[in-house]
Amino acid sequence: MSIHIRLINEADLDAIVAIQDSCYAAELFEDAGLIRKRLASQPQSCWLAENNTGEVLAYLFSYPSRNNQIAPLGSDFGCYADAELLYLHDMAVSFNGRGMRLAPQLLAHAEQYAADLGFNTLALVAVQGSVPYWQKQGFETVTFTGVTAVQALASYTGQNAVYMQKKLLQA
């Protein structure tokens, strides 16, 4: 089966919401309206993986951001003229896509996009006990004590959310 990675478009949103619903705890669910707004604000940094029949199997929403800027759950994507890294907001793989190594493929796509923008760092908030997965992908935990950062992480209710970064190799 061949896999194709491409930019997400609005016609894909129903499939993406269905994957999100099947992969995330109820308190992490973000509605289609918010996802639509995010896609409209950052269409060039949101990708999906589909099979040769067009079935959406996985997706990744990301956007250029600033160092140590933590996005609270349910917030719009920021638009930063002074962006310095690529923030991975949401990545999920459908049940039908499991075992196909789609997450690493999407991550590699994001890394290339970040490098093309001149960024050497990726960032994310790990939820649902995913810190070990992200550590295997080269991410490291970044600890904050500032009120704004702590509140942003706390918005991921019951998740023990952890901000992580990965430095990209320079060519």
XYZ file of N, CA, C and O in Angstrom:
684
model
N 0.849 -1.182 0.000
C 0.000 0.000 0.000
C 0.888 1.236 0.000
O 1.804 1.349 0.805
N 0.630 2.149 -0.899
C 1.410 3.379 -0.937
C 0.770 4.440 -0.051
O -0.443 4.496 0.090
N 1.622 5.241 0.544
C 1.198 6.333 1.430
C 1.624 7.642 0.789
O 2.743 7.775 0.294
N 0.728 8.598 0.835
C 0.987 9.923 0.271
C 0.805 10.951 1.387
O -0.211 10.937 2.079
N 1.787 11.821 1.561
C 1.664 12.921 2.527
C 1.409 14.193 1.730
O 2.110 14.480 0.756
N 0.381 14.921 2.147
C 0.018 16.159 1.456
C -0.543 17.155 2.464
O -0.860 16.808 3.604
N -0.686 18.395 2.002
C -1.302 19.420 2.829
C -2.774 19.082 3.073
O -3.451 18.523 2.207
N -3.253 19.427 4.244
C -4.651 19.237 4.595
C -5.474 20.321 3.913
O -5.041 21.471 3.808
N -6.672 19.963 3.470
C -7.608 20.966 2.979
C -8.927 20.808 3.730
O -9.123 19.847 4.476
N -9.795 21.759 3.555
C -11.037 21.780 4.337
C -11.878 20.517 4.144
O -12.552 20.074 5.065
N -11.826 19.915 2.978
C -12.602 18.700 2.713
C -12.144 17.524 3.578
O -12.882 16.553 3.735
N -10.957 17.613 4.159
C -10.411 16.540 4.992
C -10.850 16.632 6.453
O -10.579 15.729 7.243
N -11.501 17.717 6.840
C -11.734 17.980 8.263
C -12.628 16.949 8.944
O -12.387 16.609 10.108
N -13.627 16.426 8.273
C -14.469 15.406 8.908
C -13.650 14.178 9.280
O -13.788 13.630 10.376
N -12.788 13.736 8.372
C -11.932 12.572 8.652
C -10.964 12.872 9.789
O -10.719 12.018 10.647
N -10.442 14.081 9.833
C -9.502 14.456 10.885
C -10.195 14.497 12.241
O -9.668 13.984 13.235
N -11.383 15.079 12.300
C -12.135 15.116 13.562
C -12.446 13.697 14.029
O -12.352 13.390 15.224
N -12.771 12.806 13.109
C -13.055 11.412 13.481
C -11.811 10.737 14.051
O -11.904 10.002 15.049
N -10.656 10.981 13.456
C -9.407 10.405 13.984
C -9.118 10.989 15.359
O -8.790 10.264 16.300
N -9.242 12.310 15.496
C -9.007 12.956 16.791
C -9.915 12.344 17.853
O -9.472 12.017 18.952
N -11.171 12.175 17.532
C -12.141 11.639 18.475
C -11.775 10.223 18.919
O -11.999 9.853 20.070
N -11.194 9.443 18.020
C -10.841 8.065 18.353
C -9.509 7.947 19.091
O -9.238 6.917 19.696
N -8.683 8.993 19.044
C -7.337 8.914 19.615
C -7.157 9.653 20.936
O -6.238 9.338 21.693
N -7.993 10.642 21.200
C -7.763 11.484 22.357
C -8.842 11.325 23.413
O -10.004 11.064 23.103
N -8.445 11.534 24.651
C -9.390 11.563 25.765
C -10.369 12.712 25.546
O -10.047 13.715 24.896
N -11.553 12.577 26.088
C -12.628 13.563 25.880
C -12.192 14.981 26.245
O -12.557 15.940 25.561
N -11.395 15.127 27.297
C -10.998 16.474 27.721
C -10.024 17.142 26.757
O -9.753 18.338 26.869
N -9.484 16.395 25.785
C -8.580 16.964 24.793
C -9.270 17.269 23.464
O -8.654 17.824 22.558
N -10.534 16.909 23.341
C -11.245 17.101 22.086
C -11.356 18.580 21.752
O -11.719 19.395 22.586
N -11.033 18.919 20.507
C -11.157 20.285 20.005
C -12.116 20.245 18.815
O -11.956 19.424 17.910
N -13.108 21.111 18.819
C -14.186 20.993 17.834
C -13.759 21.396 16.427
O -12.739 22.043 16.222
N -14.592 20.988 15.466
C -14.302 21.204 14.050
C -14.165 22.684 13.701
O -13.356 23.044 12.843
N -14.926 23.538 14.360
C -14.819 24.973 14.086
C -13.438 25.514 14.404
O -12.868 26.293 13.626
N -12.889 25.111 15.550
C -11.543 25.549 15.930
C -10.510 24.967 14.974
O -9.593 25.673 14.530
N -10.644 23.708 14.632
C -9.701 23.076 13.705
C -9.753 23.775 12.348
O -8.718 24.029 11.728
N -10.930 24.137 11.903
C -11.096 24.853 10.629
C -10.373 26.202 10.681
O -9.680 26.595 9.732
N -10.536 26.935 11.790
C -9.847 28.232 11.947
C -8.335 28.049 11.920
O -7.616 28.853 11.313
N -7.848 27.014 12.581
C -6.403 26.768 12.602
C -5.882 26.469 11.206
O -4.841 26.983 10.809
N -6.599 25.625 10.498
C -6.178 25.289 9.138
C -6.173 26.538 8.261
O -5.236 26.751 7.493
N -7.190 27.377 8.396
C -7.257 28.602 7.597
C -6.100 29.540 7.914
O -5.588 30.230 7.029
N -5.643 29.549 9.172
C -4.564 30.467 9.555
C -3.171 29.939 9.192
O -2.252 30.730 8.995
N -3.015 28.616 9.091
C -1.690 28.029 8.821
C -1.795 26.870 7.834
O -1.358 25.748 8.127
N -2.351 27.062 6.660
C -2.586 25.936 5.733
C -1.310 25.285 5.209
O -1.333 24.130 4.792
N -0.209 26.001 5.246
C 1.043 25.489 4.693
C 1.805 24.587 5.654
O 2.804 23.992 5.268
N 1.328 24.424 6.898
C 2.071 23.613 7.872
C 1.197 22.554 8.535
O 1.460 22.150 9.662
N 0.183 22.093 7.808
C -0.715 21.052 8.316
C -0.815 19.965 7.246
O -1.233 20.241 6.121
N -0.427 18.740 7.605
C -0.336 17.662 6.636
C -1.123 16.443 7.082
O -1.391 16.258 8.262
N -1.414 15.592 6.114
C -2.019 14.303 6.427
C -1.325 13.216 5.618
O -0.636 13.490 4.637
N -1.531 11.986 6.069
C -1.067 10.803 5.348
C -2.313 10.055 4.898
O -3.219 9.814 5.702
N -2.347 9.728 3.619
C -3.489 8.981 3.088
C -2.978 7.800 2.279
O -1.850 7.819 1.782
N -3.830 6.787 2.162
C -3.445 5.635 1.360
C -3.841 5.867 -0.094
O -4.372 6.926 -0.444
N -3.595 4.856 -0.942
C -3.838 5.033 -2.371
C -5.320 5.103 -2.728
O -5.659 5.449 -3.855
N -6.210 4.812 -1.769
C -7.645 4.983 -2.024
C -8.156 6.323 -1.497
O -9.342 6.609 -1.585
N -7.261 7.145 -0.903
C -7.648 8.454 -0.394
C -8.122 8.447 1.046
O -8.580 9.477 1.546
N -8.006 7.306 1.727
C -8.396 7.244 3.141
C -7.380 7.998 3.992
O -6.179 7.726 3.926
N -7.855 8.943 4.783
C -6.984 9.694 5.680
C -6.626 8.788 6.854
O -7.509 8.292 7.560
N -5.325 8.570 7.055
C -4.851 7.644 8.083
C -4.181 8.342 9.262
O -4.099 7.770 10.343
N -3.677 9.540 9.049
C -2.975 10.271 10.104
C -2.894 11.735 9.705
O -3.047 12.077 8.532
N -2.664 12.588 10.698
C -2.520 14.015 10.405
C -1.567 14.659 11.403
O -1.285 14.123 12.470
N -1.078 15.843 11.014
C -0.217 16.656 11.871
C -0.548 18.122 11.620
O -0.468 18.588 10.481
N -0.945 18.819 12.677
C -1.144 20.262 12.634
C 0.050 20.917 13.317
O 0.402 20.551 14.445
N 0.668 21.888 12.654
C 1.799 22.607 13.230
C 1.748 24.062 12.764
O 0.945 24.408 11.894
N 2.592 24.873 13.360
C 2.684 26.270 12.927
C 3.981 26.886 13.448
O 4.508 26.478 14.489
N 4.521 27.865 12.715
C 5.703 28.580 13.195
C 5.365 29.339 14.481
O 4.320 29.990 14.573
N 6.239 29.245 15.465
C 5.991 29.866 16.762
C 7.302 30.408 17.330
O 8.334 30.393 16.672
N 7.212 30.855 18.566
C 8.383 31.386 19.272
C 8.877 30.387 20.298
O 8.118 29.568 20.812
N 10.128 30.502 20.626
C 10.752 29.644 21.630
C 10.042 29.799 22.975
O 9.755 30.917 23.410
N 9.729 28.678 23.588
C 9.114 28.617 24.913
C 7.711 29.224 24.966
O 7.236 29.594 26.032
N 7.040 29.311 23.829
C 5.666 29.794 23.761
C 4.752 28.568 23.807
O 4.707 27.800 22.857
N 4.045 28.383 24.890
C 3.191 27.215 25.054
C 1.757 27.579 24.683
O 1.193 28.530 25.224
N 1.188 26.811 23.776
C -0.182 27.058 23.337
C -1.159 26.355 24.275
O -1.111 25.142 24.410
N -2.033 27.094 24.929
C -3.059 26.448 25.767
C -4.014 25.622 24.903
O -4.242 25.944 23.735
N -4.560 24.574 25.471
C -5.539 23.759 24.779
C -6.715 24.629 24.341
O -7.192 25.478 25.092
N -7.172 24.435 23.123
C -8.326 25.163 22.626
C -8.027 26.553 22.107
O -8.946 27.285 21.741
N -6.763 26.925 22.029
C -6.421 28.271 21.563
C -6.206 28.285 20.056
O -5.904 27.265 19.439
N -6.377 29.464 19.463
C -6.076 29.653 18.047
C -4.571 29.528 17.843
O -3.784 29.743 18.780
N -4.177 29.210 16.624
C -2.757 29.215 16.299
C -2.284 30.653 16.211
O -2.954 31.494 15.611
N -1.134 30.939 16.800
C -0.555 32.268 16.713
C 0.060 32.490 15.339
O 0.396 31.548 14.631
N 0.184 33.734 14.982
C 0.887 34.132 13.756
C 2.000 35.075 14.198
O 1.722 36.194 14.622
N 3.238 34.599 14.112
C 4.362 35.343 14.661
C 5.331 35.768 13.563
O 5.913 34.926 12.879
N 5.508 37.071 13.420
C 6.489 37.586 12.461
C 7.901 37.209 12.900
O 8.795 37.082 12.071
N 8.077 37.012 14.212
C 9.395 36.679 14.755
C 9.495 35.203 15.129
O 10.215 34.827 16.055
N 8.791 34.334 14.396
C 8.825 32.894 14.674
C 10.244 32.368 14.591
O 11.043 32.824 13.775
N 10.534 31.396 15.470
C 11.880 30.829 15.503
C 11.901 29.312 15.597
O 12.973 28.704 15.638
N 10.724 28.681 15.621
C 10.657 27.222 15.647
C 9.324 26.764 15.080
O 8.423 27.567 14.861
N 9.209 25.463 14.847
C 7.942 24.891 14.396
C 7.310 24.171 15.579
O 7.920 23.285 16.173
N 6.085 24.588 15.916
C 5.348 24.015 17.038
C 4.405 22.954 16.495
O 3.567 23.229 15.633
N 4.548 21.728 16.976
C 3.680 20.620 16.581
C 2.514 20.587 17.548
O 2.675 20.208 18.708
N 1.354 20.996 17.086
C 0.213 21.088 17.990
C -0.510 19.759 18.169
O -0.911 19.411 19.273
N -0.702 19.023 17.108
C -1.554 17.845 17.187
C -1.174 16.858 16.098
O -1.158 17.205 14.922
N -0.872 15.626 16.517
C -0.616 14.556 15.562
C -1.352 13.323 16.058
O -1.274 12.982 17.235
N -2.056 12.660 15.154
C -2.780 11.443 15.520
C -2.804 10.490 14.333
O -2.800 10.913 13.183
N -2.841 9.198 14.663
C -2.878 8.134 13.663
C -4.146 7.320 13.891
O -4.425 6.904 15.019
N -4.893 7.090 12.823
C -6.130 6.318 12.923
C -5.838 4.851 13.234
O -4.706 4.369 13.057
N -6.861 4.138 13.640
C -6.724 2.710 13.905
C -6.218 1.990 12.655
O -5.325 1.144 12.738
N -6.757 2.330 11.495
C -6.336 1.683 10.249
C -4.901 2.016 9.850
O -4.308 1.299 9.049
N -4.357 3.092 10.395
C -2.998 3.497 10.058
C -1.940 2.999 11.033
O -0.740 3.182 10.792
N -2.353 2.368 12.117
C -1.403 1.900 13.126
C -0.443 0.868 12.524
O -0.822 0.056 11.691
N 0.803 0.923 12.968
C 1.815 -0.022 12.516
C 2.432 0.317 11.170
O 3.276 -0.427 10.669
N 2.055 1.425 10.582
C 2.565 1.801 9.260
C 3.662 2.865 9.343
O 4.114 3.358 8.309
N 4.043 3.234 10.562
C 5.086 4.234 10.799
C 4.726 5.594 10.186
O 5.568 6.308 9.642
N 3.457 5.944 10.291
C 2.992 7.209 9.732
C 3.441 8.405 10.563
O 3.767 9.454 10.011
N 3.449 8.258 11.891
C 3.882 9.374 12.747
C 5.319 9.776 12.433
O 5.591 10.973 12.251
N 6.258 8.835 12.342
C 7.622 9.245 11.971
C 7.702 9.883 10.586
O 8.508 10.784 10.359
N 6.862 9.439 9.660
C 6.868 10.047 8.326
C 6.369 11.489 8.381
O 6.955 12.384 7.754
N 5.304 11.719 9.135
C 4.803 13.089 9.293
C 5.816 13.956 10.035
O 6.017 15.121 9.685
N 6.453 13.390 11.045
C 7.469 14.133 11.794
C 8.633 14.517 10.873
O 9.113 15.653 10.916
N 9.081 13.597 10.038
C 10.167 13.901 9.097
C 9.749 15.013 8.135
O 10.553 15.895 7.798
N 8.506 14.998 7.721
C 7.989 16.050 6.844
C 8.045 17.406 7.567
O 8.462 18.410 6.981
N 7.634 17.422 8.819
C 7.664 18.655 9.615
C 9.102 19.133 9.821
O 9.370 20.339 9.762
N 10.005 18.215 10.074
C 11.410 18.596 10.251
C 11.959 19.254 8.987
O 12.663 20.267 9.060
N 11.623 18.697 7.832
C 12.092 19.282 6.574
C 11.484 20.666 6.364
O 12.166 21.600 5.955
N 10.205 20.792 6.670
C 9.542 22.090 6.539
C 10.201 23.116 7.461
O 10.478 24.249 7.043
N 10.472 22.723 8.705
C 11.132 23.631 9.653
C 12.500 24.049 9.127
O 12.854 25.233 9.172
N 13.263 23.090 8.628
C 14.593 23.403 8.082
C 14.474 24.351 6.889
O 15.265 25.284 6.749
N 13.462 24.126 6.038
C 13.254 25.009 4.883
C 12.960 26.445 5.320
O 13.291 27.395 4.608
N 12.331 26.594 6.488
C 12.045 27.922 7.033
C 13.243 28.522 7.771
O 13.184 29.660 8.225
N 14.303 27.738 7.918
C 15.492 28.204 8.632
C 15.431 27.954 10.132
O 16.259 28.484 10.878
N 14.489 27.157 10.589
C 14.368 26.839 12.009
C 15.232 25.620 12.334
O 15.353 24.705 11.519
N 15.770 25.594 13.549
C 16.533 24.423 13.985
C 15.889 23.737 15.195
O 16.530 22.912 15.839
N 14.625 24.076 15.481
C 13.964 23.525 16.661
C 12.502 23.208 16.354
O 11.832 23.967 15.659
N 12.047 22.088 16.913
C 10.630 21.744 16.953
C 10.203 21.775 18.414
O 11.017 21.512 19.298
N 8.941 22.070 18.667
C 8.424 22.075 20.042
C 7.031 21.464 20.035
O 6.353 21.431 19.005
N 6.597 20.991 21.198
C 5.273 20.403 21.354
C 4.926 20.291 22.826
O 5.780 20.451 23.691
N 3.659 19.997 23.098
C 3.211 19.635 24.432
C 2.799 18.175 24.365
O 1.902 17.801 23.602
N 3.485 17.339 25.130
C 3.186 15.905 25.172
C 2.046 15.654 26.156
O 2.062 16.173 27.272
N 1.058 14.866 25.704
C -0.097 14.507 26.532
C -0.317 12.995 26.453
O 0.309 12.304 25.655
N -1.227 12.527 27.279
C -1.631 11.126 27.297
C -0.447 10.174 27.479
O -0.394 9.105 26.865
N 0.508 10.575 28.303
C 1.641 9.702 28.595
C 2.594 9.490 27.434
O 3.315 8.494 27.394
N 2.631 10.423 26.483
C 3.444 10.246 25.275
C 4.888 10.718 25.399
O 5.645 10.638 24.426
N 5.302 11.185 26.574
C 6.684 11.674 26.732
C 7.707 10.635 26.276
O 8.633 10.972 25.525
N 7.599 9.354 26.672
C 8.598 8.381 26.202
C 8.659 8.256 24.677
O 9.749 8.126 24.102
N 7.507 8.315 24.018
C 7.500 8.270 22.550
C 8.298 9.440 21.992
O 9.159 9.274 21.114
N 7.995 10.644 22.481
C 8.667 11.824 21.942
C 10.146 11.829 22.284
O 10.973 12.295 21.488
N 10.519 11.300 23.437
C 11.948 11.192 23.761
C 12.655 10.291 22.756
O 13.772 10.596 22.334
N 12.003 9.211 22.341
C 12.595 8.323 21.328
C 12.760 9.036 19.994
O 13.598 8.647 19.175
N 11.972 10.082 19.776
C 12.068 10.865 18.533
C 13.081 12.006 18.664
O 13.228 12.810 17.748
N 13.751 12.099 19.823
C 14.787 13.117 20.016
C 14.355 14.355 20.761
O 15.123 15.313 20.872
N 13.133 14.381 21.297
C 12.655 15.537 22.055
C 13.121 15.451 23.506
O 13.240 14.353 24.059
N 13.354 16.607 24.094
C 13.746 16.699 25.498
C 12.776 17.594 26.241
O 12.266 18.580 25.687
N 12.550 17.281 27.505
C 11.659 18.054 28.356
C 12.266 19.413 28.664
O 13.460 19.527 28.935
N 11.430 20.439 28.607
C 11.822 21.789 28.998
C 10.939 22.158 30.186
O 9.712 22.090 30.097
N 11.550 22.527 31.295
C 10.811 22.833 32.511
C 10.630 24.341 32.654
O 11.563 25.112 32.439
N 9.408 24.727 33.021
C 9.074 26.131 33.226
C 8.551 26.338 34.635
O 7.906 25.462 35.197
N 8.793 27.538 35.155
C 8.210 27.906 36.448
C 7.350 29.162 36.336
O 6.650 29.501 37.277
N 7.383 29.831 35.196
C 6.591 31.042 34.996
C 5.104 30.751 35.021
O 4.648 29.698 34.547
N 4.328 31.692 35.538
C 2.883 31.515 35.710
C 2.187 31.243 34.377
O 1.358 30.333 34.279
N 2.498 31.995 33.328
C 1.827 31.831 32.041
C 2.060 30.434 31.476
O 1.122 29.779 31.002
N 3.293 29.963 31.527
C 3.612 28.631 31.018
C 2.931 27.543 31.833
O 2.371 26.595 31.277
N 2.970 27.662 33.124
C 2.336 26.670 33.997
C 0.832 26.641 33.756
O 0.218 25.562 33.684
N 0.202 27.802 33.589
C -1.237 27.847 33.309
C -1.556 27.230 31.953
O -2.568 26.532 31.810
N -0.723 27.480 30.956
C -0.943 26.902 29.627
C -0.870 25.378 29.697
O -1.722 24.687 29.136
N 0.112 24.850 30.403
C 0.216 23.396 30.546
C -0.961 22.830 31.338
O -1.466 21.751 31.029
N -1.427 23.563 32.324
C -2.559 23.109 33.146
C -3.864 23.066 32.347
O -4.800 22.356 32.731
N -3.922 23.785 31.216
C -5.140 23.769 30.400
C -5.395 22.384 29.787
O -6.509 22.076 29.388
N -4.372 21.561 29.748
C -4.508 20.178 29.278
C -4.921 19.320 30.478
O -4.151 18.535 31.020
N -6.150 19.476 30.900
C -6.690 18.920 32.132
C -6.414 17.427 32.279
O -6.725 16.636 31.393
N -5.828 17.063 33.431
C -5.598 15.666 33.760
C -4.560 14.969 32.907
O -4.484 13.739 32.904
N -3.734 15.707 32.209
C -2.803 15.099 31.256
C -1.345 15.072 31.714
O -0.519 14.472 31.048
N -1.010 15.734 32.797
C 0.402 15.900 33.147
C 1.182 16.347 31.911
O 2.196 15.758 31.536
N 0.678 17.387 31.257
C 1.256 17.897 30.013
C 2.698 18.346 30.232
O 3.036 18.943 31.257
N 3.529 18.068 29.241
C 4.958 18.363 29.315
C 5.382 19.068 28.029
O 5.136 18.562 26.933
N 6.029 20.225 28.172
C 6.563 20.944 27.019
C 7.898 20.312 26.658
O 8.738 20.058 27.529
N 8.083 20.051 25.358
C 9.306 19.397 24.887
C 9.816 20.101 23.636
O 9.036 20.694 22.885
N 11.128 19.994 23.422
C 11.750 20.538 22.216
C 12.738 19.538 21.641
O 13.300 18.719 22.360
N 12.926 19.667 20.342
C 13.922 18.867 19.638
C 14.766 19.796 18.786
O 14.239 20.597 18.018
N 16.070 19.689 18.937
C 16.991 20.430 18.086
C 17.236 19.633 16.818
O 17.485 18.422 16.869
N 17.132 20.289 15.681
C 17.357 19.636 14.401
C 18.821 19.726 14.027
O 19.500 20.704 14.341
N 19.288 18.708 13.341
C 20.676 18.702 12.881
C 20.817 19.719 11.776
O 19.954 19.826 10.890
N 21.877 20.469 11.799
C 22.140 21.455 10.759
C 22.891 20.813 9.609
O 23.828 20.062 9.823
N 22.450 21.092 8.403
C 23.095 20.523 7.214
C 24.345 21.281 6.860
O 24.549 22.393 7.202
